[in-house]
Each structure stands twice: as C-alpha cells, then as structure tokens.
GROMACS .gro file of C-alpha atoms in nm:
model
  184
    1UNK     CA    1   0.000   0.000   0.000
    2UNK     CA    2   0.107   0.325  -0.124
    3UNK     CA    3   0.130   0.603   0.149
    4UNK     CA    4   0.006   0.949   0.106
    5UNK     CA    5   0.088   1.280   0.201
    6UNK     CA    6  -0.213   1.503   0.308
    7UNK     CA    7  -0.174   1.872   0.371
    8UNK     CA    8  -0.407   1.980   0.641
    9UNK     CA    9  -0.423   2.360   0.601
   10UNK     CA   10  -0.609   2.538   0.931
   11UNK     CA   11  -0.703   2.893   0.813
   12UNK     CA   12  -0.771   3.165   1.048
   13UNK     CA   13  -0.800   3.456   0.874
   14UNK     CA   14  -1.008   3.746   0.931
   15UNK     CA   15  -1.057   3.865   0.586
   16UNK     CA   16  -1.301   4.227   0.605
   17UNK     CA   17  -1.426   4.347   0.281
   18UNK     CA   18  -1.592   4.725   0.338
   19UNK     CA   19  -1.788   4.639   0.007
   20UNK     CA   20  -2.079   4.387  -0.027
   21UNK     CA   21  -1.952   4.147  -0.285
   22UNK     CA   22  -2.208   3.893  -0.446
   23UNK     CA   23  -2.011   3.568  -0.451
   24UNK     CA   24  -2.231   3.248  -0.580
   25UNK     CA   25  -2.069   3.031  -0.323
   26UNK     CA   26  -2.284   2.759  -0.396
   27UNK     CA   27  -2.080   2.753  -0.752
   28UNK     CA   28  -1.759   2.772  -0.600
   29UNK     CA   29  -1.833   2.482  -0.348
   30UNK     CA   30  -1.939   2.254  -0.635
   31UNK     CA   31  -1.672   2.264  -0.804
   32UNK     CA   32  -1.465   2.131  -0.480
   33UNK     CA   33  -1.642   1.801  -0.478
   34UNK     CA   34  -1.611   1.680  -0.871
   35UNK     CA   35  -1.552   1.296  -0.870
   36UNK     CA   36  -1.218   1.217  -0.834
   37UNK     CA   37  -1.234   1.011  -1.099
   38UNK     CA   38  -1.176   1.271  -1.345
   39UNK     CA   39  -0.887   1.417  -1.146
   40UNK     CA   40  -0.506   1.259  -1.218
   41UNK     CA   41  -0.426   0.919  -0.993
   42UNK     CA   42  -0.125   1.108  -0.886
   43UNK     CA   43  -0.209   1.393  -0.700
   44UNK     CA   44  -0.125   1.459  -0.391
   45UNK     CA   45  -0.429   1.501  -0.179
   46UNK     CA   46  -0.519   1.818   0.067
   47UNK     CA   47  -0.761   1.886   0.333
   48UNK     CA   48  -0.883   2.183   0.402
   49UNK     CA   49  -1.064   2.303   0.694
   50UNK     CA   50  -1.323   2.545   0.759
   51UNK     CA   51  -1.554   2.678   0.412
   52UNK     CA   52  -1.495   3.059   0.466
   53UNK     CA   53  -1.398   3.283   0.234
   54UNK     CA   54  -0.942   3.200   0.308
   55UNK     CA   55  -1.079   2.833   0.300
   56UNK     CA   56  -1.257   2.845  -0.008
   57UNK     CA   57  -0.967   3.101  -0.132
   58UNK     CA   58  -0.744   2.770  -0.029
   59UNK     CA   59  -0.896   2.524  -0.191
   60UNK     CA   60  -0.921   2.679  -0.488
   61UNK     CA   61  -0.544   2.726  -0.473
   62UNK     CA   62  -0.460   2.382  -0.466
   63UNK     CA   63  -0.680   2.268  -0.689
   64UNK     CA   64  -0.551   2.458  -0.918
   65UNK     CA   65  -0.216   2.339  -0.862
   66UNK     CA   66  -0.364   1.959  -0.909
   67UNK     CA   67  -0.443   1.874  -0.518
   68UNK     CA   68  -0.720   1.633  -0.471
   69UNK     CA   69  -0.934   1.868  -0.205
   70UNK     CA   70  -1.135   1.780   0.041
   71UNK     CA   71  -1.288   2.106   0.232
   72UNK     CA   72  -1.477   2.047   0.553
   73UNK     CA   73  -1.718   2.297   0.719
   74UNK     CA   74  -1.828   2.221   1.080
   75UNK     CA   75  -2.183   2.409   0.944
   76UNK     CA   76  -2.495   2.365   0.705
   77UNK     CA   77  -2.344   2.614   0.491
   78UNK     CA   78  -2.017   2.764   0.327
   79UNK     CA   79  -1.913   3.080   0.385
   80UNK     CA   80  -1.809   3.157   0.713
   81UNK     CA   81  -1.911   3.495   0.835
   82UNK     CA   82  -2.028   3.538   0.460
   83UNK     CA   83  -2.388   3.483   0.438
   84UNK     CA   84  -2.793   3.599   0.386
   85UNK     CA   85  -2.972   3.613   0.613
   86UNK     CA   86  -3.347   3.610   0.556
   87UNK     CA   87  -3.515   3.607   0.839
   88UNK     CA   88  -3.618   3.966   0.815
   89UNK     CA   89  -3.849   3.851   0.538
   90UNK     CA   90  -3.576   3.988   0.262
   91UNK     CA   91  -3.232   3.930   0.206
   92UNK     CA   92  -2.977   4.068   0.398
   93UNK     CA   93  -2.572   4.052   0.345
   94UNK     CA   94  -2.433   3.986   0.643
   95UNK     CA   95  -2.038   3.959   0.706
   96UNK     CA   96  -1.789   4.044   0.449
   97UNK     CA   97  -1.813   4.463   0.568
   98UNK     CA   98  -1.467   4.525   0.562
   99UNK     CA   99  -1.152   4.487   0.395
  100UNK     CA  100  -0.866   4.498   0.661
  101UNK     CA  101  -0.558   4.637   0.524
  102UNK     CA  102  -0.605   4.787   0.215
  103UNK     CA  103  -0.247   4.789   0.052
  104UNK     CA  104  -0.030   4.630  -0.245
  105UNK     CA  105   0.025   4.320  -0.034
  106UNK     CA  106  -0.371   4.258  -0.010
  107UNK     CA  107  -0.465   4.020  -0.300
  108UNK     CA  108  -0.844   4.118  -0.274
  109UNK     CA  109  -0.764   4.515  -0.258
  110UNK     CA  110  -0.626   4.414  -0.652
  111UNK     CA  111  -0.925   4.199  -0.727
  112UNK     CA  112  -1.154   4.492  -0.593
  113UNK     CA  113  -0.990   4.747  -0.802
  114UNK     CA  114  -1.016   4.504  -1.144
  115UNK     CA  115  -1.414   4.476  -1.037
  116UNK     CA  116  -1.427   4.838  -1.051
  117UNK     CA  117  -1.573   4.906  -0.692
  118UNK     CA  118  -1.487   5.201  -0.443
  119UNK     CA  119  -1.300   5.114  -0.136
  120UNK     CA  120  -1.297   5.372   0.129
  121UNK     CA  121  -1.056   5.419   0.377
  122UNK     CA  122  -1.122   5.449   0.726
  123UNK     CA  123  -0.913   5.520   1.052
  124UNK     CA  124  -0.979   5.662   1.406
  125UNK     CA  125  -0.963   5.971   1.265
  126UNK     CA  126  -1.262   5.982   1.008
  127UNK     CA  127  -1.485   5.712   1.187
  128UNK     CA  128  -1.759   5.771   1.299
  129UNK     CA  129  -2.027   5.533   1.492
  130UNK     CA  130  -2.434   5.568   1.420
  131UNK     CA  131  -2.696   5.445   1.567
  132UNK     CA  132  -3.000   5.302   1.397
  133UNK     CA  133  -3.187   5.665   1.287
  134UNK     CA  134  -2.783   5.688   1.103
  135UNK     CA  135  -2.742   5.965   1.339
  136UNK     CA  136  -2.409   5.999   1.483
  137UNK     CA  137  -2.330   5.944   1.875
  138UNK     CA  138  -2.075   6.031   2.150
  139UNK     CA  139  -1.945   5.767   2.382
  140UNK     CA  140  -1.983   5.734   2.676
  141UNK     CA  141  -1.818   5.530   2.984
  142UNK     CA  142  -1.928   5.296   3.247
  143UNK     CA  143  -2.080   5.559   3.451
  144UNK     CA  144  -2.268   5.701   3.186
  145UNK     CA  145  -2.061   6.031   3.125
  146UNK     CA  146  -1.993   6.178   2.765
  147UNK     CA  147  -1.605   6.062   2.682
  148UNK     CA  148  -1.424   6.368   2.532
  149UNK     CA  149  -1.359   6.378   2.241
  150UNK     CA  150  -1.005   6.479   2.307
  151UNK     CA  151  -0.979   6.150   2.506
  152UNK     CA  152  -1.097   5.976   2.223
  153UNK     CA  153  -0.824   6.134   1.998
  154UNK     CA  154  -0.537   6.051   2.217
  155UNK     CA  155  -0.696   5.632   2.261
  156UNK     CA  156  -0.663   5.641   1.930
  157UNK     CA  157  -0.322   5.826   1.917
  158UNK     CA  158  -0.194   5.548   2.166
  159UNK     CA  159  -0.365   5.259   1.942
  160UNK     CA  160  -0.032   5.409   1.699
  161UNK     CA  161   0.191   5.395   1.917
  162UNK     CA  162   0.224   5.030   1.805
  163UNK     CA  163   0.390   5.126   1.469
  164UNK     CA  164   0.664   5.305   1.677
  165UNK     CA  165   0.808   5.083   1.933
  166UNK     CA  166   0.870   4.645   1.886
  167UNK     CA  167   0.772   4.699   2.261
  168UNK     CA  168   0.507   4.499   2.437
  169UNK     CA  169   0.268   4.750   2.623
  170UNK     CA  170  -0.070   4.740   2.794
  171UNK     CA  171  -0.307   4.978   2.614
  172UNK     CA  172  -0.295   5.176   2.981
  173UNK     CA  173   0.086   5.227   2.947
  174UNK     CA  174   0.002   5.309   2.561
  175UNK     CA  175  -0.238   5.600   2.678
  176UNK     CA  176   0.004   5.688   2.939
  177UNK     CA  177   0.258   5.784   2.663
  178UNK     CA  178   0.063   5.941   2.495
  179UNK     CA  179  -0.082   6.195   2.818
  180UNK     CA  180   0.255   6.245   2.919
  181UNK     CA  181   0.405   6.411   2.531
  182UNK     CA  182   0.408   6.795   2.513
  183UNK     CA  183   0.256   6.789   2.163
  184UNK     CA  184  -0.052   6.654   2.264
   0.00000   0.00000   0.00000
C-alpha cells in the first residue's frame, strides 16, 4: 500500500471586505467536490478546513495546482461569516463589511480594483459610529458620562503607538505615553 501525504491547512484569517460582494458560493463549493475520478491518480491530496472565504480562497489554490481537495465545514453552509440572512423577510448581506488592510500586499484590494468598486478608507480619525436613525453618537463610559472627544483622539493616538516601538505594552501604558508628550 502506497502512502500518502495530506496537507491539512487550518485557516484563520479574518478577511473584512468594506464592500458587499455577491459571490455564488454555492458555484464555488461545487466545483470542490467533482468525482475524483476525473482528477489525475497522482495527485497529492489536501484537506482543508473550515468553508470561509481564506478556505474556499485555499482550496481553490490547490486545486488549481492539481491537489485532490477535500474542504470540511463544521456548518450547514459555506461561507463563514459570509452569508444571507433572511429572516427579516428579505435578504440581507451579512459579514464580508470590511476589507482589513487595504495595501499592495492585499490580494483582494487588486481583485476589488479590477471589479471596478470604491474602497474607502477608514481610521480613528474619520470614523464615525451611528446608531440606527444613522445619526451619529458620542461615547460614553461605564458611569454614563460623555467621553471627550479629546480622550478619544489621544486612545486612538496610543492605538499608533504600536507602529513606533517592537515593545510589548498594555493599552494603559500606551495611553500613558501618549498623556505624558508635550505635543498633545
């Protein structure tokens, strides 16, 4: 008997799109379990685990590059955090919001630009939370008082300080930094 090699890929990768892509995933996942009959005797078979978007991304990989694939989902459904929900009584998009990382190094921030769509760049500085009239809202903390929005500004000043230093810091030494610099 002839042993086998199988590649067990685990994939945990947040992926955030901040467009709603329509992706017939049902498509994708069929062409994952063709018979393996029409696929060479040779190939080195490959598991892969978990039927989000990296997983399905995965798959597709290797069977391009002539893998015998076998991708398991723990749920009903493929996807991951990709999905519709209906249960509103119409469809609803639900994951997928955000693309984390939009650079050169991103595949999808390339396949996004080829489809044409707008990507839109947030950070601390330009974000802004609504609630559900889409009016905006100021924090507030545990005691119910209105946060600053100076305070906010420097939490988010601290949250770069990570770019700066290799350092390991709590985010209360973080914010401490950041109090204690003249420019601020």
């Amino acid at each position: 008997m002839k042993s086998m090699n199988i590649c067990i890929l685990l994939l945990h990768i947040n992926i955030y799109i901040y467009i709603y892509i329509y992706i017939d995933l049902n498509f994708l996942a069929a062409s994952f379990y063709q018979k393996t009959e029409a696929r060479q005797s040779h190939s080195p078979p490959a598991i892969v685990i978990g039927g989000g978007f990296a997983g399905i991304a995965a798959a597709h990989a290797l069977k391009n590059a002539a893998f015998q694939v076998v991708l398991l989902e723990s749920r009903e459904r493929i996807g991951g955090r990709v999905h519709t929900n209906y249960s509103f009584g119409f469809p609803v998009d639900m994951g997928a919001a955000w693309l984390h990382g939009v650079c050169n190094e991103n595949p999808l921030a390339s396949w996004i630009g080829r489809l044409g769509l707008p990507i839109y760049q947030t950070s601390g500085d330009n974000s802004v939370l609504y609630d559900h009239d889409l009016e905006s809202y100021a924090l507030f903390d545990g005691d119910g008082h209105q946060v600053p929005q100076d305070l906010v500004e420097k939490v988010g000043k601290a949250n770069k300080l990570r770019y700066e230093t290799n350092e390991d810091m709590s985010i209360a030494q973080a914010i401490k930094l950041v109090m204690e610099r003249p420019s601020i």
